[in-house]
XYZ file of C-alpha atoms in Angstrom:
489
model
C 0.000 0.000 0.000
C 0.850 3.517 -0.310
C 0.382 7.075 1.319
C -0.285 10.141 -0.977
C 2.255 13.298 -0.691
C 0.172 16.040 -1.666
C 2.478 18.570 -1.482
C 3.721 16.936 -4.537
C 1.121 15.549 -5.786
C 1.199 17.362 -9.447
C 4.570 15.590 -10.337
C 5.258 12.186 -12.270
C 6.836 8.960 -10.486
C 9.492 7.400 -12.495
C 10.888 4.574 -10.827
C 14.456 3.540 -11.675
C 15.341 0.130 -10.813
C 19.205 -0.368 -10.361
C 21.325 1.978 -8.401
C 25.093 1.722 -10.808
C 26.495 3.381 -13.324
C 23.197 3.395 -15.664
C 20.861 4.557 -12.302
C 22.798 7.235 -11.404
C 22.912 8.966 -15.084
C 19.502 8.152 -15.630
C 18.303 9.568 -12.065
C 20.310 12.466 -12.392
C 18.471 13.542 -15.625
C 15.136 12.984 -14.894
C 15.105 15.139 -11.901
C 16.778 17.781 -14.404
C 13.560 17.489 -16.447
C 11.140 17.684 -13.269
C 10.118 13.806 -12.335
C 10.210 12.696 -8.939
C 12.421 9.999 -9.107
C 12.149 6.458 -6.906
C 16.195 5.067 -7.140
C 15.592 1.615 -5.951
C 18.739 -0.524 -5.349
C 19.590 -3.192 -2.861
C 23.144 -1.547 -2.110
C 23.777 0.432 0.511
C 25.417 2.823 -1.547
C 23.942 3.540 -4.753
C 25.828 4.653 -7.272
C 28.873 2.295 -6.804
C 27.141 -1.068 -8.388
C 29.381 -3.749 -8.810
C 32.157 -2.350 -11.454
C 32.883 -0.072 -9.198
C 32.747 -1.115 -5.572
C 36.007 -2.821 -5.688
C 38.655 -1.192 -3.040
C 41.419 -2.738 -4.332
C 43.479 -0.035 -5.328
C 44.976 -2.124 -8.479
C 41.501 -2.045 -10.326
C 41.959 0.391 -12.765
C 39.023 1.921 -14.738
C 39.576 0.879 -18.410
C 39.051 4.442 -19.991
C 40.748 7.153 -19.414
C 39.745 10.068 -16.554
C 39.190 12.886 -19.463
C 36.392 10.280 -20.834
C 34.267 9.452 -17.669
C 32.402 12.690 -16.798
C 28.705 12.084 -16.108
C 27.586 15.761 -17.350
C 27.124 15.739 -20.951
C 27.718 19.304 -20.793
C 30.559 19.630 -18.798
C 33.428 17.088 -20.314
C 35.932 17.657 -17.954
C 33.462 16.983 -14.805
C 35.056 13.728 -13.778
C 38.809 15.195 -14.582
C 37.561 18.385 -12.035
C 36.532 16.000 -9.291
C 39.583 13.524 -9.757
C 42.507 16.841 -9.439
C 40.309 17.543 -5.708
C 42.082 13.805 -4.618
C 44.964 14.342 -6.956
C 46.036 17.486 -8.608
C 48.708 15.804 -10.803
C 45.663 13.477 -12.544
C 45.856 14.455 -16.151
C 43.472 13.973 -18.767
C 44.955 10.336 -19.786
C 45.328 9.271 -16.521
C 43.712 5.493 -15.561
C 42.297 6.291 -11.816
C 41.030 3.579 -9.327
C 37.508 2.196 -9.591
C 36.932 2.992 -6.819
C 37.168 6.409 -7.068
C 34.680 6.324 -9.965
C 32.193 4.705 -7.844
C 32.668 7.799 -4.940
C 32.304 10.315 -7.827
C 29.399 8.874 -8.866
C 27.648 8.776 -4.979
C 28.796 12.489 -5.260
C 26.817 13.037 -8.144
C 23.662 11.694 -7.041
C 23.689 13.251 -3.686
C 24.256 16.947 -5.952
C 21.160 15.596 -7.936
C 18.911 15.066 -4.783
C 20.307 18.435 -3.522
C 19.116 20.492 -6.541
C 15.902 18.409 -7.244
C 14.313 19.837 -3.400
C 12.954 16.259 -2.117
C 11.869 14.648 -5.834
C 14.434 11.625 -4.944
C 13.754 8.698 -2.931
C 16.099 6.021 -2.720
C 14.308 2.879 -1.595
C 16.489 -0.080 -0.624
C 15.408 -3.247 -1.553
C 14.774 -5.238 -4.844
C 11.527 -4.890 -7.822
C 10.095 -8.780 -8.105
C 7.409 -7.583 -10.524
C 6.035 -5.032 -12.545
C 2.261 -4.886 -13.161
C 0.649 -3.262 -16.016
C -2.362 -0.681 -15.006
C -6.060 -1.597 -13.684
C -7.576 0.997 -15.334
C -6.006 2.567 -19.383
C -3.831 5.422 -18.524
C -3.262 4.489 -15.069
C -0.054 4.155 -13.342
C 2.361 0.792 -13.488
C 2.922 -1.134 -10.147
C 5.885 -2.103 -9.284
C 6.124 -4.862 -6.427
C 9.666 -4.978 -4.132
C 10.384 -8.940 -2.960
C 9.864 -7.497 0.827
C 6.204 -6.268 -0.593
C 6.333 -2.460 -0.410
C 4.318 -1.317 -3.369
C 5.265 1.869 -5.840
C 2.868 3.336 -8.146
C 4.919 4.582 -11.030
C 4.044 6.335 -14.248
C 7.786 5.392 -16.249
C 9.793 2.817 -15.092
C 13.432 2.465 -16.245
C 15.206 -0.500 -16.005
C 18.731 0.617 -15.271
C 20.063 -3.307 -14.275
C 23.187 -2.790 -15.735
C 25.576 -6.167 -16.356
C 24.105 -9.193 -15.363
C 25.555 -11.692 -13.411
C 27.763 -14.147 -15.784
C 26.263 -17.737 -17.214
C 27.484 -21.084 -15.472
C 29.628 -23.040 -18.035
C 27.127 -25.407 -20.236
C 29.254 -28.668 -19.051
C 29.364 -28.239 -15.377
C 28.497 -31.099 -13.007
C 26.504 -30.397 -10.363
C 28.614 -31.549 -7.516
C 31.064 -28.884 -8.248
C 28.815 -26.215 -8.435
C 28.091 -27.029 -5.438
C 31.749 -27.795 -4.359
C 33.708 -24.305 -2.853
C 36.064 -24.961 -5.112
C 33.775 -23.132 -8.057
C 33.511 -19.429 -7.748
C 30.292 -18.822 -10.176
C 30.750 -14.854 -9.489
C 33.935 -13.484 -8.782
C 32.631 -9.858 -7.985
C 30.196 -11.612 -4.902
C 31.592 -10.125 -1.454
C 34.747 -12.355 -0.602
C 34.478 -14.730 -3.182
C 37.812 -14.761 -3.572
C 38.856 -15.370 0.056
C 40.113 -18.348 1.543
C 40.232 -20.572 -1.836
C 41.931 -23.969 -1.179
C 45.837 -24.248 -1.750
C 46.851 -24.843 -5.418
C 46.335 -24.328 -8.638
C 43.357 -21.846 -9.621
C 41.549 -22.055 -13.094
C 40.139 -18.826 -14.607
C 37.405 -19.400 -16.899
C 37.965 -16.307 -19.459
C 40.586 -14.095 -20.625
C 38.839 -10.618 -20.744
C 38.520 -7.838 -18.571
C 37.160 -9.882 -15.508
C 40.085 -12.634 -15.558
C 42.492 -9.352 -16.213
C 41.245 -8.130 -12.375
C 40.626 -12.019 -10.813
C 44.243 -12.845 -11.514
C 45.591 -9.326 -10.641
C 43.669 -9.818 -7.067
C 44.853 -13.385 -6.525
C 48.669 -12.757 -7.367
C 48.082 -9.399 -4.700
C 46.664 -12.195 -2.176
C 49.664 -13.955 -3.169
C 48.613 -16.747 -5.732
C 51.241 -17.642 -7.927
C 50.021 -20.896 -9.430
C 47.422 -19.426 -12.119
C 45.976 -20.607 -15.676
C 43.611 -18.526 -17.740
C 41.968 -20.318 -20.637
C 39.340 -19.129 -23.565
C 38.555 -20.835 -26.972
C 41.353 -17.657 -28.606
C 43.168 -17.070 -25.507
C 43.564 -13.466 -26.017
C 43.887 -11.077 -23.561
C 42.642 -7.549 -24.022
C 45.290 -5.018 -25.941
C 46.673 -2.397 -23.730
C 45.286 1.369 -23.919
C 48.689 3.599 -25.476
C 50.908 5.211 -22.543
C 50.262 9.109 -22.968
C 53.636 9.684 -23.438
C 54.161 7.682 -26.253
C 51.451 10.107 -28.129
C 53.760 12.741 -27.604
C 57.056 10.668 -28.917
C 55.175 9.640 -31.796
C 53.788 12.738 -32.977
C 55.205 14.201 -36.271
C 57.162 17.849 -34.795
C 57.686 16.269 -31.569
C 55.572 17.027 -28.316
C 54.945 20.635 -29.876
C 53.236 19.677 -32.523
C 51.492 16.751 -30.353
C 49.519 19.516 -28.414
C 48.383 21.546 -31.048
C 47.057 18.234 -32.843
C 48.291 15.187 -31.583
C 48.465 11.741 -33.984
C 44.962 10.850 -32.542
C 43.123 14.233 -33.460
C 44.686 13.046 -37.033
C 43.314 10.032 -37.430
C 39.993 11.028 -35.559
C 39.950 13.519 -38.947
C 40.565 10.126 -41.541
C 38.665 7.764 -39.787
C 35.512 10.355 -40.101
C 36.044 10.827 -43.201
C 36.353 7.493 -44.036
C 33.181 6.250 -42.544
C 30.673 6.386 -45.542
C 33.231 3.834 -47.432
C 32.702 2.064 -43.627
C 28.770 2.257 -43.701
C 28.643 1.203 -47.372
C 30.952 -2.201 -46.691
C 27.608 -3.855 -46.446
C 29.405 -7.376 -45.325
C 31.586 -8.067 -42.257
C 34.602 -8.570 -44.769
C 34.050 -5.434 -46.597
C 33.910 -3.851 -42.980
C 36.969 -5.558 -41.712
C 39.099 -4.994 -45.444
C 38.138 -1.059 -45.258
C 39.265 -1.098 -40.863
C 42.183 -2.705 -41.706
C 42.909 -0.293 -44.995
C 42.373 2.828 -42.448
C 44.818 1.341 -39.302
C 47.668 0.714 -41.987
C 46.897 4.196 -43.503
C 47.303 5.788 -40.261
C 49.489 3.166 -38.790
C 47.428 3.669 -35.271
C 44.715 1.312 -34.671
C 44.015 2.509 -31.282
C 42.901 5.741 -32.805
C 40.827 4.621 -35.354
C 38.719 2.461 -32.258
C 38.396 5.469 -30.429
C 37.470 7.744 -33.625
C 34.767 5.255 -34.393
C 33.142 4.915 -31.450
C 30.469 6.940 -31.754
C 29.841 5.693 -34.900
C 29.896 1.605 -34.276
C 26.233 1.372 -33.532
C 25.465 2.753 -37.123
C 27.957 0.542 -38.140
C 26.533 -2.777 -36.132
C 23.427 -1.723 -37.408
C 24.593 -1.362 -41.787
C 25.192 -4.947 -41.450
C 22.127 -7.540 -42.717
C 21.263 -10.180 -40.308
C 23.525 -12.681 -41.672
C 26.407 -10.242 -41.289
C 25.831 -9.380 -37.621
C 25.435 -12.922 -36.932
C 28.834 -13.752 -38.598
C 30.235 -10.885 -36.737
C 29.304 -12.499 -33.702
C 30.233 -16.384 -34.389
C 33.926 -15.128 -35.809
C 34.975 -11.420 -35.123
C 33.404 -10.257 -31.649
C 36.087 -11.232 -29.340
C 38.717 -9.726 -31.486
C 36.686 -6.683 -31.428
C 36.450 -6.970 -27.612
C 40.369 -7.327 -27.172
C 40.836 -3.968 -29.631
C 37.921 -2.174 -28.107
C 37.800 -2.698 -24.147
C 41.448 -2.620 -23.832
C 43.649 -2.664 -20.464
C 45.202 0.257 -18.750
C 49.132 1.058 -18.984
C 49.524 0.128 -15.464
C 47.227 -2.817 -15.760
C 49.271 -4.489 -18.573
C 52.347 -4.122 -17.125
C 51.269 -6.302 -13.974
C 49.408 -8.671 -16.151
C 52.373 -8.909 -18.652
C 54.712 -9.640 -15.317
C 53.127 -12.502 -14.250
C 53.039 -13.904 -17.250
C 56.952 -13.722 -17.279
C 57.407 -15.015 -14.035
C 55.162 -17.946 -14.585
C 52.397 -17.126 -12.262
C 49.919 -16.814 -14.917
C 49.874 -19.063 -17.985
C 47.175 -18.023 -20.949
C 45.458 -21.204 -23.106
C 43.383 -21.904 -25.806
C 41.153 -23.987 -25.829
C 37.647 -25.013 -25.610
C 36.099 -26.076 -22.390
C 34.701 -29.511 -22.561
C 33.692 -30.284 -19.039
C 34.230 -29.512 -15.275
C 33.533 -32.338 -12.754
C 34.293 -32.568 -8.826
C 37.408 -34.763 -8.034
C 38.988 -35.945 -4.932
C 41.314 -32.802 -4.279
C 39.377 -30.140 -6.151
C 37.897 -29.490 -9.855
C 38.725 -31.776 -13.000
C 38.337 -29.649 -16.229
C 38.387 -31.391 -19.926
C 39.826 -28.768 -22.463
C 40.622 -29.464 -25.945
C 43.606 -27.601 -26.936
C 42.655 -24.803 -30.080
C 46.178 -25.648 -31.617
C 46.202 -29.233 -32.585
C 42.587 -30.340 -30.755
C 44.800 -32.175 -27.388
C 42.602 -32.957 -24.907
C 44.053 -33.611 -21.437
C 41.806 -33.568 -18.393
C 44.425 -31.240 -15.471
C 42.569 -31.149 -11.967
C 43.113 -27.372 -10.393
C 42.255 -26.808 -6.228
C 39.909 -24.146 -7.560
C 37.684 -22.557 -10.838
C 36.591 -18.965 -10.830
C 34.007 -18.432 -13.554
C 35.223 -15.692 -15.542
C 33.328 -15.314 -18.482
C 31.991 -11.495 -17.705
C 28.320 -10.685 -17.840
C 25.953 -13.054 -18.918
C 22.559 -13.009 -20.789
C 19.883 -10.811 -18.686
C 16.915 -12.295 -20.251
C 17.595 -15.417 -18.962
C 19.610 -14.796 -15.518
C 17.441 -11.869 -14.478
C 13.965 -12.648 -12.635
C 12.418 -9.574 -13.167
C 13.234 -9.330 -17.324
C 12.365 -12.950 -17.303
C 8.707 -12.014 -15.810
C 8.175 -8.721 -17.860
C 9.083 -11.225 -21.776
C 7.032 -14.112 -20.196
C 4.122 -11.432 -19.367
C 4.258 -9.974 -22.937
C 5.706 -6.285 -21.275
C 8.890 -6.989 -23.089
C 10.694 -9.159 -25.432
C 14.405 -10.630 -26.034
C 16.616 -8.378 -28.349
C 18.377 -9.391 -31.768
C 20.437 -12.509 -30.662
C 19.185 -12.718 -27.069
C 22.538 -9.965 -26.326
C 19.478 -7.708 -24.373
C 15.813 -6.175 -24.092
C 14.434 -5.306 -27.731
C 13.854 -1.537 -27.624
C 12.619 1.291 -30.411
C 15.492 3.721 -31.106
C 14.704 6.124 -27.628
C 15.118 3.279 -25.371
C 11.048 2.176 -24.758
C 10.868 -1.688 -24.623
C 8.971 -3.215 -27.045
C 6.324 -5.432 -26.125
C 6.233 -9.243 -27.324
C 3.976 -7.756 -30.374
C 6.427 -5.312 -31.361
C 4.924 -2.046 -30.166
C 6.811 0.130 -27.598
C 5.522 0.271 -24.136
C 4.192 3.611 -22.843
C 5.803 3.099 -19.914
C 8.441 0.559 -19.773
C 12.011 1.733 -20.721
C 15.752 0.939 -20.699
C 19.204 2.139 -21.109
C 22.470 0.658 -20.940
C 23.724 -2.612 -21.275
C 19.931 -4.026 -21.385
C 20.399 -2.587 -24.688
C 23.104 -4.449 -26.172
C 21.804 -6.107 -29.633
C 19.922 -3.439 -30.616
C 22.838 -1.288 -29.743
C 26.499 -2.673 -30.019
C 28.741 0.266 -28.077
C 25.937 0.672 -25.246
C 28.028 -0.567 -22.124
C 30.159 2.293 -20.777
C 30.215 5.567 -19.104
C 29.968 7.797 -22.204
C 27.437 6.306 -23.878
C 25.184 5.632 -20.789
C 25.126 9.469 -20.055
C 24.240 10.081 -23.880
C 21.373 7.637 -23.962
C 20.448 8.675 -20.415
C 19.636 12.557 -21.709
C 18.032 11.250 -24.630
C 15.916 9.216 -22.558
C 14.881 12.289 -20.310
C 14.152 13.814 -23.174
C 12.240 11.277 -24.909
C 10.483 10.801 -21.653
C 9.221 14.690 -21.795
C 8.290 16.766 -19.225
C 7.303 15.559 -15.823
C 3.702 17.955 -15.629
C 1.884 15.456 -17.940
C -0.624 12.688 -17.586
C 0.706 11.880 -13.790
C 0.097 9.999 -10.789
C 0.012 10.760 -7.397
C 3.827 11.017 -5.788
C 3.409 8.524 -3.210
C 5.676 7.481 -0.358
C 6.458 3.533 -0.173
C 5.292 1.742 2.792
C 5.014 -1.836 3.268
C 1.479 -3.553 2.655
């Protein structure tokens, strides 16, 4: 049940469900546009979600400080707030996690200030969401410890879901402690058995995994994925400088990158008009010899790969995914200086080995976890038994590991996206419903989006699709319900 606020009583209720990254930026804009906004979140914190409540100080964000600002209108936002810790951070510095996830309970608290009492944040969890009693009415959206919130938008900001069990896993260890299924759970990590320790995955994940186990003091570690490749490492910012043509001079009047930001541009309607993944991939790799800086050319296109994901037919963007996605991972979600030098000295010393090969089975043995992989190279298959598996694939599917998208596509509110990657979604970010049309009332942003959206998983596009979505959503003076306060029924 629910009380009535009358003092507020003219406003909208959009409910945003997930306090991270893709809460936060879409809170903070629709109290800019004049909704009363319910943040719900099980954290105690929101705004940190789980990239970024990680203290250890070696977690690095992946993107530079210069690109993480949550104000679309002020660039430099996140840069500002990082020289108040550190006045020597500079533009193309990597900066704890951590930090990110303190900047970003900063912003929300300057939201709340500014918005004079439109935020709530209710702790707690959204089961189900219930479509209206009466046409035009509000949604309903049920908590699992049954308080009820009337709500005329709801955004589902869920972020990355948890990731997928391995398809040959035996029961027994799954159910064994010596198989982590989520690495980023609370002390997960802690008190693993002596021995060797398997990481399932060779991204981004099993890049901070093996980083935390060799701080803990692991030294016996194997890290295995059908290619084996690790993500590339961002450039140093010095070497932009070095590299530049005039020296460091020339570098800051228009660096290398600002060069081939110019080429790449104008080379994207040759890019658009590839119409096949190997016309695509023939015309990337024509522009990072031309430039002879790869790196650049990723970060040129980024605003630019969802119109390319979306140029490709069906057949293409399925081929893209079966053969070319993970070497479009390692390019585009790359490692930070600092974070590739630790990763490349373990490998050295030997306390991190990197395989390929496919994953044919994990089953509980006497002193730990048997694993069955078949070697890439050659197709070997030898059966090694490690004292521990951590499962680190990176985020799973949400329309089949969530509960609450699984309710809203079995109720017809929503529906998977192209390949299962997400929620399907018109181009503003309103789910559509299972018979195609776009729900009044039901909307996403994010990584929910991935599949209709490629480049939809970071900071810089979250804040762009979180404006749009304010905007989209319109002012907050129309067609509302009753701000209500959430009580328990």
């Amino acid at each position: 049940m629910i009380s009535d606020t009358e003092e507020v009583r003219a406003m909208g209720i959009a409910v945003v469900v997930g306090g991270g990254c893709s809460g936060v930026l879409a809170t903070r804009e629709l109290l800019r546009t004049g909704w009363h906004v319910v943040l719900v979140d099980p954290g105690a914190r929101p705004g940190r979600g789980l990239a970024y409540s990680t203290a250890d100080p070696w977690h690095l964000l992946n993107s530079p400080a210069a690109a993480m600002s949550a104000d679309p209108d002020r660039p430099d936002d996140f840069l500002r707030w990082c020289r108040q810790r550190d006045p020597r951070t500079g533009p193309a510095d990597f900066v704890p996690r951590s930090w990110y996830g303190d900047y970003l309970t900063e912003v929300l608290r300057a939201a709340d200030e500014t918005a004079q009492g439109r935020l709530t944040v209710q702790r707690g969890r959204v089961a189900r969401i219930f479509e209206p009693s009466v046409n035009g009415g509000p949604l309903t959206v049920l908590l699992t410890d049954d308080v009820v919130i009337p709500a005329d938008r709801v955004v589902l900001a869920l972020g990355h879901p948890a990731p997928s069990a391995p398809a040959r896993l035996d029961a027994a260890a799954a159910r064994s402690g010596a198989y982590v299924a989520d690495p980023w759970r609370p002390g997960a990590l802690a008190g693993l058995p002596e021995g060797p320790i398997l990481l399932i995955g060779t991204g981004l994940t099993a890049v901070d995994v093996a980083l935390t186990l060799a701080n803990a003091g692991r030294r016996d570690l194997t890290a295995v994925s059908r290619h084996g490749l690790l993500p590339q490492p961002h450039r140093r910012p010095a070497a932009a400088s070095a590299t530049a043509p005039g020296g460091p001079a020339a570098a800051a009047q228009a660096g290398p990158a600002q060069v081939t930001a110019a080429q790449t541009v104008a080379a994207l309607p040759e890019l658009l008009a590839a119409g096949s993944v190997a016309g695509l991939l023939r015309s990337l790799r024509r522009l990072a010899a031309d430039t002879g800086d790869w790196r650049a050319v990723f970060d040129a296109l980024r605003p630019h790969w969802d119109a390319l994901w979306q140029s490709l037919p069906e057949p293409g963007q399925r081929r893209f995914l079966r053969h070319l996605a993970r070497y479009w991972e390692v390019h585009r979600h790359r490692m930070a200086p600092a974070v590739a030098d630790g990763i490349g000295a373990l490998r050295e010393s030997g306390s991190l080995r990197v395989r390929a090969a496919e994953l044919c089975g994990i089953e509980a043995a006497d002193e730990g976890v048997r694993v069955v992989l078949r070697e890439r190279h050659g197709g070997a298959i030898t059966a090694p038994t490690f004292a521990a598996v951590v499962n680190c694939t990176g985020p799973g599917r949400i329309v089949e590991s969530d509960p609450l998208v699984r309710a809203l596509v079995a109720e017809g509110m929503a529906r998977p996206g192209p390949y299962r990657l997400g929620l399907d979604t018109d181009p503003h970010g309103a789910l559509l419903r299972r018979d195609g049309s776009a729900h009044p009332a039901l909307w996403t942003l994010g990584p929910t989006r991935r599949g209709v959206l490629w480049e939809t998983t970071a900071a810089p596009e979250i804040r762009t699709q979180a404006r749009a979505l304010a905007v989209a959503l319109g002012d907050a003076g129309r067609d509302r319900a009753p701000v209500a306060e959430c009580v328990e029924s």
